[in-house]
Amino acid sequence: MGYTIAEKIIKSHLCGGSMKAGEEIALRIDQTLTQDATGTMAYLEFETMGIPRVRTELSVAYIDHNTLGTGFENADDHLYIASAAKKFGVRFSRPGNGICHQVHLERFGRPGATLIGSDSHTPTCGGIGMLAFGAGGMDVAVAMGGGAYYITMPKIYKVELSGRLHAFVTPKDISLEILRILSVKGGGGAIIEWGGEGVLSLSVPERATITNMGAELGATTSIFPSDEQTRRFLAAQGRECDFVPLSADPDAVYDRVIKIDLDALEPLIACPHSPDNVVAVKTVAGKPISQVCVGSCTNSSLYDMLKVSSLLRGRVIAPSVSMSVSPGSRQVLSMLADSGALSDILASGARLLECACGPCIGMGFSPNSGGVSLRTFNRNFEGRSGTKDAGVYLVSPETAVASALTGVITDPRTLGEMPEIRMPESFAVNDSAIIQPASSEDAADVSIVRGPNIKPFPASCPVTDALSAKVSLKVGDNITTDHIMPAGSKILPYRSNIPYLSKFCFSVCDESFPERARALGESIIVGGANYGQGSSREHAALVPLYLGVRAVIAKSFARIHAANLINSGIIPLTFADPNDYDKISEGDALSFEGLHAGMERGSVNVKNTTTGEEYRLVCAFTERQREMLICGGLLEYTKSHVPDKKA
Ligand code: MIC
Ligand code: SF4
């Protein structure tokens, strides 16, 4: 039996476990990336491990999320990360150099290699044939130290593309179509492998739009073959030497095959407040809009930007619309400027923003109250834009421009002919904004700069054998990490200050939660299905930990968040019978006994001492996870397992 692409990379990086779906496997990690909103924690954690230098082939620290600098906090974080990077052997991508995923794709990603990043959209590099995972900062810290990355061996789904996209129908519409088919839960426990003759016509940045939004499916990761398109992209980046071909064996076996006919696809749009709330653009056409944002790690490549500029050329956006354009990288921006395409964007009335995440994570450009914002981004969760009652829609760059011009949601096919986009033979390579680390000889002389915003992370709390605590919060299905620990311009600068962040925990759902949790001392959260979907931010575990949350009981968990809970020493438990969810209310007192033995058995009973009922909960952890929970999380566990701390 042959291998799929993902299986081939897993096989060549396997350092523990066997490749049977559902079993825990350990992978050797070639590259890591961090961004600044999660990076401070990751380097604090790396420091705690006491390893002097990273042991990966390549590690890069990007600054792209917190670039507003409204106070000293961002600047302090940047200095901390820059100094830690210099000391520990990590390359430092300066603010303004671009969004981590776009820059990593351009400059570092290579087919056949493994990458983990402290950002859920790290699978973007699957577009270049890399096996790339989003992970919590602690997992990234461990990988930087040479430790393995543990995942459950996923099922492998194949999405087979046939035909060719029509003008004004784009890879973003392919992403929205697969979200329509599978939903935000549908990729859970699976790697999505893209194949079929339809992939041949997609360039690497177009493929990266699709692997990027695999995160919204809850997939472990997504990957494309490495072929002529990959070779061409790498050659244009001056990196043809990184090319290796990669394809699935003809007799590879997939757990599920989904077919999409590109010829039949039309422009799609995800309506508020979920990326899988997808309909055809034409069905909501005519709805007035107030804002359009183009950019984010999903749609900010040179090709996307050239399409936007050529559609805007000679036209002016509607007076009722405020439009922003954020190129994904300095390379993209400088090529737009040199080619004159930037002038067409500016002449249309659009505003140019920095090469950074910006509005995608609510760092500026929040919509007006009750406003309608069309974004080429990947997430439209409630409140994420910074305006709680705004309606955010996710669209392709083409639909974004068509709507910006008319002031109402518009099917881009009404724009007439799609102008021909000529991509240059080679990209303008200039890595001067990527600072090299100190040599290992000089590293000892580098001091780490620690400003007052950088607070220690919360003390770990081992899972005890008996636990009695009240339910401090009960929430529904698909709770996102943006609900648990919101971001945005007012909060994001405090990512290295857990006590301050704790004031905003769950503020989107229930502003009284932090006070209630604190008053209870220890407590338990009850959630629905797909609890913790979205971001990789470990703050969504560390902040509840700080507020005394000791367990989360849910119908199911999103992969990265479940790992972050375990890494932080909070026990994630799943209802054996999902109907029991309805029987627990906020304020109920729950009592566990024999948790340790239950964790070995794989299930434990919890008594609801308020109602007198008892429910069975699943806690099917591996031995490693059990040990981690019992010693209070990954850092404590790693400290006791790293044999050699010398570089
Ligand atoms: C996001 O898109 O939600 C973020 C902000 O990039 C997060 C990381 C974070 O919260 O810092 C992610 O996707 O992991
Ligand atoms: Fe940045 Fe948005 Fe991409 Fe997250 S999804 S990395 S906030 S651009």
PDB file of N, CA, C and O in Angstrom, residues 458-480:
ATOM      1  N   PRO A 458       1.599  32.163  35.116  1.00  0.00           N
ATOM      2  CA  PRO A 458       0.998  31.658  36.350  1.00  0.00           C
ATOM      3  C   PRO A 458       1.654  30.374  36.851  1.00  0.00           C
ATOM      4  O   PRO A 458       2.150  29.579  36.049  1.00  0.00           O
ATOM      5  N   ALA A 459       1.620  30.225  38.166  1.00  0.00           N
ATOM      6  CA  ALA A 459       2.214  29.027  38.762  1.00  0.00           C
ATOM      7  C   ALA A 459       1.425  27.812  38.297  1.00  0.00           C
ATOM      8  O   ALA A 459       0.198  27.874  38.147  1.00  0.00           O
ATOM      9  N   SER A 460       2.133  26.714  38.070  1.00  0.00           N
ATOM     10  CA  SER A 460       1.447  25.509  37.608  1.00  0.00           C
ATOM     11  C   SER A 460       0.656  24.909  38.767  1.00  0.00           C
ATOM     12  O   SER A 460       0.923  25.182  39.933  1.00  0.00           O
ATOM     13  N   CYS A 461      -0.332  24.083  38.399  1.00  0.00           N
ATOM     14  CA  CYS A 461      -1.188  23.524  39.440  1.00  0.00           C
ATOM     15  C   CYS A 461      -1.479  22.061  39.082  1.00  0.00           C
ATOM     16  O   CYS A 461      -2.281  21.792  38.182  1.00  0.00           O
ATOM     17  N   PRO A 462      -0.786  21.131  39.716  1.00  0.00           N
ATOM     18  CA  PRO A 462      -0.982  19.719  39.351  1.00  0.00           C
ATOM     19  C   PRO A 462      -2.432  19.272  39.501  1.00  0.00           C
ATOM     20  O   PRO A 462      -3.141  19.759  40.392  1.00  0.00           O
ATOM     21  N   VAL A 463      -2.867  18.363  38.635  1.00  0.00           N
ATOM     22  CA  VAL A 463      -4.222  17.816  38.753  1.00  0.00           C
ATOM     23  C   VAL A 463      -4.242  16.880  39.967  1.00  0.00           C
ATOM     24  O   VAL A 463      -3.461  15.934  40.059  1.00  0.00           O
ATOM     25  N   THR A 464      -5.132  17.181  40.903  1.00  0.00           N
ATOM     26  CA  THR A 464      -5.188  16.402  42.140  1.00  0.00           C
ATOM     27  C   THR A 464      -6.125  15.203  41.963  1.00  0.00           C
ATOM     28  O   THR A 464      -6.956  15.183  41.044  1.00  0.00           O
ATOM     29  N   ASP A 465      -6.016  14.236  42.858  1.00  0.00           N
ATOM     30  CA  ASP A 465      -6.813  13.028  42.725  1.00  0.00           C
ATOM     31  C   ASP A 465      -8.292  13.296  42.991  1.00  0.00           C
ATOM     32  O   ASP A 465      -9.175  12.707  42.383  1.00  0.00           O
ATOM     33  N   ALA A 466      -8.549  14.233  43.919  1.00  0.00           N
ATOM     34  CA  ALA A 466      -9.942  14.601  44.204  1.00  0.00           C
ATOM     35  C   ALA A 466     -10.114  16.084  43.901  1.00  0.00           C
ATOM     36  O   ALA A 466      -9.190  16.872  44.111  1.00  0.00           O
ATOM     37  N   LEU A 467     -11.274  16.419  43.381  1.00  0.00           N
ATOM     38  CA  LEU A 467     -11.518  17.833  43.055  1.00  0.00           C
ATOM     39  C   LEU A 467     -12.991  18.129  43.304  1.00  0.00           C
ATOM     40  O   LEU A 467     -13.870  17.425  42.803  1.00  0.00           O
ATOM     41  N   SER A 468     -13.261  19.160  44.108  1.00  0.00           N
ATOM     42  CA  SER A 468     -14.638  19.613  44.290  1.00  0.00           C
ATOM     43  C   SER A 468     -14.666  21.089  43.973  1.00  0.00           C
ATOM     44  O   SER A 468     -13.935  21.870  44.589  1.00  0.00           O
ATOM     45  N   ALA A 469     -15.458  21.454  42.987  1.00  0.00           N
ATOM     46  CA  ALA A 469     -15.493  22.865  42.585  1.00  0.00           C
ATOM     47  C   ALA A 469     -16.824  23.153  41.903  1.00  0.00           C
ATOM     48  O   ALA A 469     -17.496  22.240  41.406  1.00  0.00           O
ATOM     49  N   LYS A 470     -17.163  24.450  41.866  1.00  0.00           N
ATOM     50  CA  LYS A 470     -18.428  24.830  41.217  1.00  0.00           C
ATOM     51  C   LYS A 470     -18.203  25.158  39.751  1.00  0.00           C
ATOM     52  O   LYS A 470     -17.084  25.513  39.342  1.00  0.00           O
ATOM     53  N   VAL A 471     -19.276  25.099  38.989  1.00  0.00           N
ATOM     54  CA  VAL A 471     -19.219  25.485  37.576  1.00  0.00           C
ATOM     55  C   VAL A 471     -19.297  27.009  37.520  1.00  0.00           C
ATOM     56  O   VAL A 471     -20.314  27.610  37.880  1.00  0.00           O
ATOM     57  N   SER A 472     -18.192  27.622  37.076  1.00  0.00           N
ATOM     58  CA  SER A 472     -18.172  29.095  37.054  1.00  0.00           C
ATOM     59  C   SER A 472     -18.774  29.636  35.771  1.00  0.00           C
ATOM     60  O   SER A 472     -19.133  30.807  35.695  1.00  0.00           O
ATOM     61  N   LEU A 473     -18.885  28.801  34.732  1.00  0.00           N
ATOM     62  CA  LEU A 473     -19.415  29.285  33.452  1.00  0.00           C
ATOM     63  C   LEU A 473     -19.896  28.102  32.633  1.00  0.00           C
ATOM     64  O   LEU A 473     -19.238  27.057  32.595  1.00  0.00           O
ATOM     65  N   LYS A 474     -21.056  28.288  31.987  1.00  0.00           N
ATOM     66  CA  LYS A 474     -21.512  27.279  31.027  1.00  0.00           C
ATOM     67  C   LYS A 474     -21.713  27.978  29.687  1.00  0.00           C
ATOM     68  O   LYS A 474     -22.410  28.996  29.613  1.00  0.00           O
ATOM     69  N   VAL A 475     -21.062  27.467  28.645  1.00  0.00           N
ATOM     70  CA  VAL A 475     -21.166  28.085  27.320  1.00  0.00           C
ATOM     71  C   VAL A 475     -21.618  27.042  26.298  1.00  0.00           C
ATOM     72  O   VAL A 475     -21.627  25.849  26.590  1.00  0.00           O
ATOM     73  N   GLY A 476     -21.960  27.531  25.092  1.00  0.00           N
ATOM     74  CA  GLY A 476     -22.527  26.641  24.069  1.00  0.00           C
ATOM     75  C   GLY A 476     -21.481  26.062  23.124  1.00  0.00           C
ATOM     76  O   GLY A 476     -20.300  25.977  23.463  1.00  0.00           O
ATOM     77  N   ASP A 477     -21.920  25.697  21.914  1.00  0.00           N
ATOM     78  CA  ASP A 477     -21.030  25.075  20.916  1.00  0.00           C
ATOM     79  C   ASP A 477     -20.115  26.116  20.263  1.00  0.00           C
ATOM     80  O   ASP A 477     -20.431  27.311  20.237  1.00  0.00           O
ATOM     81  N   ASN A 478     -19.013  25.626  19.692  1.00  0.00           N
ATOM     82  CA  ASN A 478     -18.106  26.435  18.863  1.00  0.00           C
ATOM     83  C   ASN A 478     -17.559  27.679  19.551  1.00  0.00           C
ATOM     84  O   ASN A 478     -17.382  28.724  18.918  1.00  0.00           O
ATOM     85  N   ILE A 479     -17.330  27.576  20.856  1.00  0.00           N
ATOM     86  CA  ILE A 479     -16.714  28.700  21.565  1.00  0.00           C
ATOM     87  C   ILE A 479     -15.293  28.867  21.043  1.00  0.00           C
ATOM     88  O   ILE A 479     -14.531  27.899  20.959  1.00  0.00           O
ATOM     89  N   THR A 480     -14.952  30.094  20.640  1.00  0.00           N
ATOM     90  CA  THR A 480     -13.629  30.322  20.050  1.00  0.00           C
ATOM     91  C   THR A 480     -12.667  30.848  21.116  1.00  0.00           C
ATOM     92  O   THR A 480     -13.094  31.320  22.173  1.00  0.00           O
TER      93      THR A 480
END
